[in-house]
Amino acid sequence: MNFNNLALHLSFASLVILAFATFTSLSISAGAHIFIVVPGIYFFFKHFKQKRQLPWSAKVLFLLFVTVIASVLVNTAIIEHPVRNILKGKYFLFALFFLVSFKEVFKNYMNEKRIRILLWLFLIATTLASLSGIIGLYTGFNPIKFKAACHPTRACGVYGMYMTYGYGISLFMVLLSGALLYRDKFQNYVPTWLLGAAFVINLAGLHLSYARGGLLGFLVALPFFFIKKNIKLFFGVMIAGVLVLGGTMLASESVRDMFFKRGHSNDQRLAFYEAAYRAWSEKPILGWGFRNFEPNTVKIKEKYNIAHTTYGGHAHNNLLEHLASTGIIGFVLVGFFHLFWLLEMWQRDDWIGDMILPFVVSFTVAGLFQYTFGDGENLFLITAIYALSLIPPAKGESFVQRSPDTV
């Protein structure tokens, strides 16, 4: 086996781990990074040797990774473990490794059998995780984790945090909705009954997580499946979503409580937003250092007499978190990353672009209410889908259609 083939095998192994472990185990998911290091470096050199261009979103992501490092280096005096903070930014670099490596996999290694393996693993592992969380919610015992449920009233899948699960599963539900809409593209790989069963179980998991931002991100994303093809249907689905949400609120006390009886939670978020702004006002260029806003939240709240002084945490907002931790430079880059990825999916004239565009919308909307762009569990999903959404399809593969080789 030559080195190129070894790199392809390692890259596919990374995909297998992502499919199996994204919603089941953070520690196992880390294996995806381990397996992709060597192929990522190798394919990057190959990429630039052949003078191919990265998409703009990838260029911005690389600049964001550089900004993460710079923000920590200029704040070493106030960061307890600077190297650790820099390493937390590895997801942005690994997204680029995924991009160049998965491109090679789909071009030179992927076939129908391997695609089938990935899809079955992803659907079954994620659905079993959601089902285990639902069982844990109602029985108090999570059978897959073999321990007590993480929360008495909210489903967590097999994660330790219901917020992480709720926001992550909302993104998965957008993908699953797209798979059902484009089920003819998937019929050679997974049966429709499996897609339907996974949809029902994971939708229940999303609902029972009571993650408002995740639910809103999912509902707002649905009309965007139709925006490029049928503008009337786009608005129709949007109106239907509002009616369904309104009807669910009327019929379900738990849903009403989720939106109208969490004033304390709303006030806490607003306090985090204000703290993030105050932090940025003190260090406007590169912020307090990547992932260093959270350890200083209480101190900043006390200094500016912000409500909920004793509650520390991240900004609960992707843009504001980067504004505080990486300054105006990081804030702008995160905004441009969302924008360029959205435009790249809009410009991609095939069903893959049509399917991933709503995912980017959901990621953007939900990220206004939670720091998903720094949550390790969610980042494995986001960076993997990002990479897969931008690669050209495999030769002779009916699963995707040809698109310009910009990667």
GROMACS .gro file of N, CA, C and O in nm, residues 13-33 91 98 102 118 121-127 129-130 156-161 164-172 175 202 359 375-385 388:
model
  256
   13ALA      N    1  -1.161   0.611   0.763
   13ALA     CA    2  -1.175   0.571   0.904
   13ALA      C    3  -1.225   0.688   0.987
   13ALA      O    4  -1.308   0.671   1.078
   14SER      N    5  -1.177   0.808   0.956
   14SER     CA    6  -1.224   0.927   1.025
   14SER      C    7  -1.373   0.949   1.002
   14SER      O    8  -1.448   0.982   1.094
   15LEU      N    9  -1.417   0.927   0.878
   15LEU     CA   10  -1.560   0.940   0.847
   15LEU      C   11  -1.644   0.837   0.921
   15LEU      O   12  -1.753   0.868   0.970
   16VAL      N   13  -1.594   0.716   0.931
   16VAL     CA   14  -1.666   0.611   1.003
   16VAL      C   15  -1.683   0.649   1.149
   16VAL      O   16  -1.791   0.633   1.208
   17ILE      N   17  -1.577   0.700   1.209
   17ILE     CA   18  -1.584   0.741   1.350
   17ILE      C   19  -1.685   0.854   1.368
   17ILE      O   20  -1.766   0.853   1.462
   18LEU      N   21  -1.684   0.951   1.277
   18LEU     CA   22  -1.778   1.062   1.286
   18LEU      C   23  -1.922   1.012   1.274
   18LEU      O   24  -2.011   1.057   1.347
   19ALA      N   25  -1.945   0.918   1.183
   19ALA     CA   26  -2.080   0.864   1.165
   19ALA      C   27  -2.128   0.792   1.290
   19ALA      O   28  -2.244   0.805   1.331
   20PHE      N   29  -2.039   0.716   1.351
   20PHE     CA   30  -2.078   0.635   1.466
   20PHE      C   31  -2.083   0.713   1.597
   20PHE      O   32  -2.171   0.691   1.681
   21ALA      N   33  -1.989   0.807   1.615
   21ALA     CA   34  -1.967   0.862   1.749
   21ALA      C   35  -2.013   1.007   1.769
   21ALA      O   36  -2.012   1.054   1.882
   22THR      N   37  -2.052   1.077   1.663
   22THR     CA   38  -2.085   1.219   1.679
   22THR      C   39  -2.189   1.243   1.788
   22THR      O   40  -2.179   1.338   1.865
   23PHE      N   41  -2.290   1.156   1.795
   23PHE     CA   42  -2.395   1.173   1.897
   23PHE      C   43  -2.387   1.070   2.008
   23PHE      O   44  -2.476   1.062   2.092
   24THR      N   45  -2.280   0.991   2.010
   24THR     CA   46  -2.271   0.886   2.111
   24THR      C   47  -2.153   0.900   2.206
   24THR      O   48  -2.161   0.858   2.321
   25SER      N   49  -2.042   0.958   2.159
   25SER     CA   50  -1.924   0.964   2.246
   25SER      C   51  -1.826   1.071   2.199
   25SER      O   52  -1.772   1.062   2.088
   26LEU      N   53  -1.805   1.171   2.283
   26LEU     CA   54  -1.707   1.275   2.250
   26LEU      C   55  -1.566   1.217   2.246
   26LEU      O   56  -1.486   1.253   2.159
   27SER      N   57  -1.534   1.128   2.337
   27SER     CA   58  -1.399   1.072   2.342
   27SER      C   59  -1.370   0.988   2.219
   27SER      O   60  -1.259   0.993   2.163
   28ILE      N   61  -1.467   0.910   2.172
   28ILE     CA   62  -1.447   0.832   2.050
   28ILE      C   63  -1.443   0.924   1.929
   28ILE      O   64  -1.363   0.903   1.836
   29SER      N   65  -1.523   1.029   1.929
   29SER     CA   66  -1.522   1.125   1.819
   29SER      C   67  -1.383   1.186   1.800
   29SER      O   68  -1.343   1.218   1.687
   30ALA      N   69  -1.310   1.201   1.909
   30ALA     CA   70  -1.175   1.256   1.899
   30ALA      C   71  -1.086   1.172   1.809
   30ALA      O   72  -0.989   1.222   1.751
   31GLY      N   73  -1.120   1.044   1.796
   31GLY     CA   74  -1.045   0.958   1.705
   31GLY      C   75  -1.052   1.006   1.561
   31GLY      O   76  -0.958   0.981   1.482
   32ALA      N   77  -1.159   1.075   1.525
   32ALA     CA   78  -1.170   1.130   1.389
   32ALA      C   79  -1.060   1.231   1.364
   32ALA      O   80  -1.006   1.240   1.253
   33HIS      N   81  -1.025   1.310   1.465
   33HIS     CA   82  -0.915   1.405   1.453
   33HIS      C   83  -0.781   1.333   1.446
   33HIS      O   84  -0.693   1.371   1.369
   91TYR      N   85  -1.057   2.269   1.619
   91TYR     CA   86  -1.168   2.229   1.533
   91TYR      C   87  -1.169   2.305   1.401
   91TYR      O   88  -1.209   2.251   1.298
   98PHE      N   89  -1.049   1.800   0.716
   98PHE     CA   90  -1.163   1.725   0.667
   98PHE      C   91  -1.192   1.760   0.521
   98PHE      O   92  -1.216   1.672   0.438
  102PHE      N   93  -1.156   1.459   0.271
  102PHE     CA   94  -1.281   1.397   0.227
  102PHE      C   95  -1.302   1.416   0.077
  102PHE      O   96  -1.363   1.333   0.010
  118LEU      N   97  -2.168   0.432   0.595
  118LEU     CA   98  -2.166   0.559   0.668
  118LEU      C   99  -2.307   0.604   0.705
  118LEU      O  100  -2.332   0.647   0.818
  121LEU      N  101  -2.466   0.374   0.977
  121LEU     CA  102  -2.403   0.401   1.107
  121LEU      C  103  -2.455   0.532   1.167
  121LEU      O  104  -2.490   0.538   1.285
  122PHE      N  105  -2.457   0.635   1.086
  122PHE     CA  106  -2.498   0.768   1.133
  122PHE      C  107  -2.643   0.766   1.181
  122PHE      O  108  -2.676   0.816   1.289
  123LEU      N  109  -2.731   0.709   1.101
  123LEU     CA  110  -2.872   0.706   1.136
  123LEU      C  111  -2.899   0.621   1.259
  123LEU      O  112  -2.970   0.663   1.352
  124ILE      N  113  -2.844   0.501   1.263
  124ILE     CA  114  -2.874   0.410   1.373
  124ILE      C  115  -2.811   0.458   1.504
  124ILE      O  116  -2.876   0.459   1.609
  125ALA      N  117  -2.683   0.499   1.498
  125ALA     CA  118  -2.616   0.543   1.621
  125ALA      C  119  -2.685   0.666   1.680
  125ALA      O  120  -2.710   0.672   1.801
  126THR      N  121  -2.719   0.762   1.596
  126THR     CA  122  -2.784   0.884   1.644
  126THR      C  123  -2.923   0.855   1.698
  126THR      O  124  -2.963   0.906   1.804
  127THR      N  125  -2.997   0.771   1.628
  127THR     CA  126  -3.133   0.739   1.670
  127THR      C  127  -3.134   0.660   1.801
  127THR      O  128  -3.218   0.685   1.889
  129ALA      N  129  -2.908   0.682   2.029
  129ALA     CA  130  -2.870   0.778   2.133
  129ALA      C  131  -2.991   0.859   2.177
  129ALA      O  132  -3.014   0.881   2.297
  130SER      N  133  -3.072   0.905   2.080
  130SER     CA  134  -3.193   0.980   2.114
  130SER      C  135  -3.292   0.894   2.190
  130SER      O  136  -3.353   0.938   2.289
  156CYS      N  137  -3.148   1.426   2.699
  156CYS     CA  138  -3.008   1.462   2.673
  156CYS      C  139  -2.941   1.369   2.573
  156CYS      O  140  -2.820   1.380   2.551
  157GLY      N  141  -3.015   1.275   2.513
  157GLY     CA  142  -2.948   1.173   2.434
  157GLY      C  143  -2.854   1.097   2.526
  157GLY      O  144  -2.893   1.055   2.635
  158VAL      N  145  -2.729   1.079   2.483
  158VAL     CA  146  -2.630   1.021   2.573
  158VAL      C  147  -2.523   1.124   2.610
  158VAL      O  148  -2.416   1.089   2.657
  159TYR      N  149  -2.554   1.251   2.584
  159TYR     CA  150  -2.465   1.358   2.627
  159TYR      C  151  -2.486   1.384   2.776
  159TYR      O  152  -2.585   1.343   2.835
  160GLY      N  153  -2.397   1.459   2.833
  160GLY     CA  154  -2.411   1.498   2.972
  160GLY      C  155  -2.484   1.629   2.989
  160GLY      O  156  -2.520   1.667   3.100
  161MET      N  157  -2.511   1.700   2.877
  161MET     CA  158  -2.577   1.830   2.881
  161MET      C  159  -2.695   1.831   2.785
  161MET      O  160  -2.678   1.801   2.666
  164THR      N  161  -2.644   2.085   2.484
  164THR     CA  162  -2.559   2.034   2.377
  164THR      C  163  -2.637   1.938   2.288
  164THR      O  164  -2.632   1.946   2.165
  165TYR      N  165  -2.711   1.848   2.351
  165TYR     CA  166  -2.790   1.752   2.274
  165TYR      C  167  -2.898   1.823   2.194
  165TYR      O  168  -2.917   1.797   2.074
  166GLY      N  169  -2.973   1.913   2.257
  166GLY     CA  170  -3.084   1.979   2.191
  166GLY      C  171  -3.042   2.057   2.068
  166GLY      O  172  -3.107   2.049   1.963
  167TYR      N  173  -2.933   2.129   2.077
  167TYR     CA  174  -2.888   2.208   1.963
  167TYR      C  175  -2.824   2.120   1.857
  167TYR      O  176  -2.837   2.146   1.737
  168GLY      N  177  -2.756   2.015   1.899
  168GLY     CA  178  -2.698   1.924   1.802
  168GLY      C  179  -2.803   1.844   1.726
  168GLY      O  180  -2.796   1.832   1.603
  169ILE      N  181  -2.902   1.793   1.798
  169ILE     CA  182  -3.004   1.710   1.733
  169ILE      C  183  -3.092   1.795   1.642
  169ILE      O  184  -3.150   1.745   1.545
  170SER      N  185  -3.104   1.924   1.671
  170SER     CA  186  -3.181   2.010   1.581
  170SER      C  187  -3.113   2.020   1.445
  170SER      O  188  -3.179   2.021   1.340
  171LEU      N  189  -2.980   2.025   1.443
  171LEU     CA  190  -2.907   2.027   1.317
  171LEU      C  191  -2.921   1.893   1.245
  171LEU      O  192  -2.936   1.888   1.122
  172PHE      N  193  -2.914   1.785   1.321
  172PHE     CA  194  -2.933   1.652   1.261
  172PHE      C  195  -3.072   1.641   1.199
  172PHE      O  196  -3.088   1.582   1.091
  175LEU      N  197  -3.083   1.783   0.855
  175LEU     CA  198  -3.027   1.688   0.758
  175LEU      C  199  -3.127   1.576   0.728
  175LEU      O  200  -3.145   1.536   0.612
  202ASN      N  201  -3.600   1.101   1.656
  202ASN     CA  202  -3.513   1.215   1.683
  202ASN      C  203  -3.591   1.345   1.696
  202ASN      O  204  -3.548   1.435   1.769
  359PHE      N  205  -2.936   2.369   0.649
  359PHE     CA  206  -2.849   2.336   0.761
  359PHE      C  207  -2.771   2.460   0.806
  359PHE      O  208  -2.760   2.487   0.926
  375ASP      N  209  -1.870   2.437   2.102
  375ASP     CA  210  -1.908   2.316   2.174
  375ASP      C  211  -1.852   2.196   2.097
  375ASP      O  212  -1.891   2.170   1.983
  376GLY      N  213  -1.761   2.121   2.159
  376GLY     CA  214  -1.692   2.013   2.091
  376GLY      C  215  -1.785   1.915   2.023
  376GLY      O  216  -1.766   1.878   1.907
  377GLU      N  217  -1.889   1.868   2.095
  377GLU     CA  218  -1.981   1.771   2.036
  377GLU      C  219  -2.048   1.826   1.911
  377GLU      O  220  -2.055   1.759   1.808
  378ASN      N  221  -2.095   1.949   1.918
  378ASN     CA  222  -2.161   2.009   1.802
  378ASN      C  223  -2.062   2.040   1.690
  378ASN      O  224  -2.096   2.031   1.572
  379LEU      N  225  -1.940   2.076   1.726
  379LEU     CA  226  -1.842   2.110   1.624
  379LEU      C  227  -1.800   1.990   1.540
  379LEU      O  228  -1.767   2.006   1.422
  380PHE      N  229  -1.799   1.871   1.597
  380PHE     CA  230  -1.769   1.754   1.515
  380PHE      C  231  -1.872   1.743   1.402
  380PHE      O  232  -1.836   1.716   1.287
  381LEU      N  233  -1.999   1.763   1.435
  381LEU     CA  234  -2.104   1.756   1.333
  381LEU      C  235  -2.092   1.871   1.234
  381LEU      O  236  -2.094   1.850   1.112
  382ILE      N  237  -2.078   1.993   1.285
  382ILE     CA  238  -2.076   2.112   1.199
  382ILE      C  239  -1.958   2.107   1.102
  382ILE      O  240  -1.973   2.132   0.982
  383THR      N  241  -1.839   2.076   1.153
  383THR     CA  242  -1.720   2.077   1.066
  383THR      C  243  -1.724   1.963   0.965
  383THR      O  244  -1.679   1.978   0.851
  384ALA      N  245  -1.779   1.848   1.005
  384ALA     CA  246  -1.789   1.736   0.911
  384ALA      C  247  -1.887   1.769   0.798
  384ALA      O  248  -1.856   1.747   0.679
  385ILE      N  249  -2.003   1.824   0.832
  385ILE     CA  250  -2.101   1.861   0.729
  385ILE      C  251  -2.047   1.974   0.643
  385ILE      O  252  -2.067   1.975   0.520
  388LEU      N  253  -1.805   1.808   0.395
  388LEU     CA  254  -1.875   1.726   0.297
  388LEU      C  255  -1.958   1.810   0.201
  388LEU      O  256  -1.979   1.772   0.086
   0.00000   0.00000   0.00000
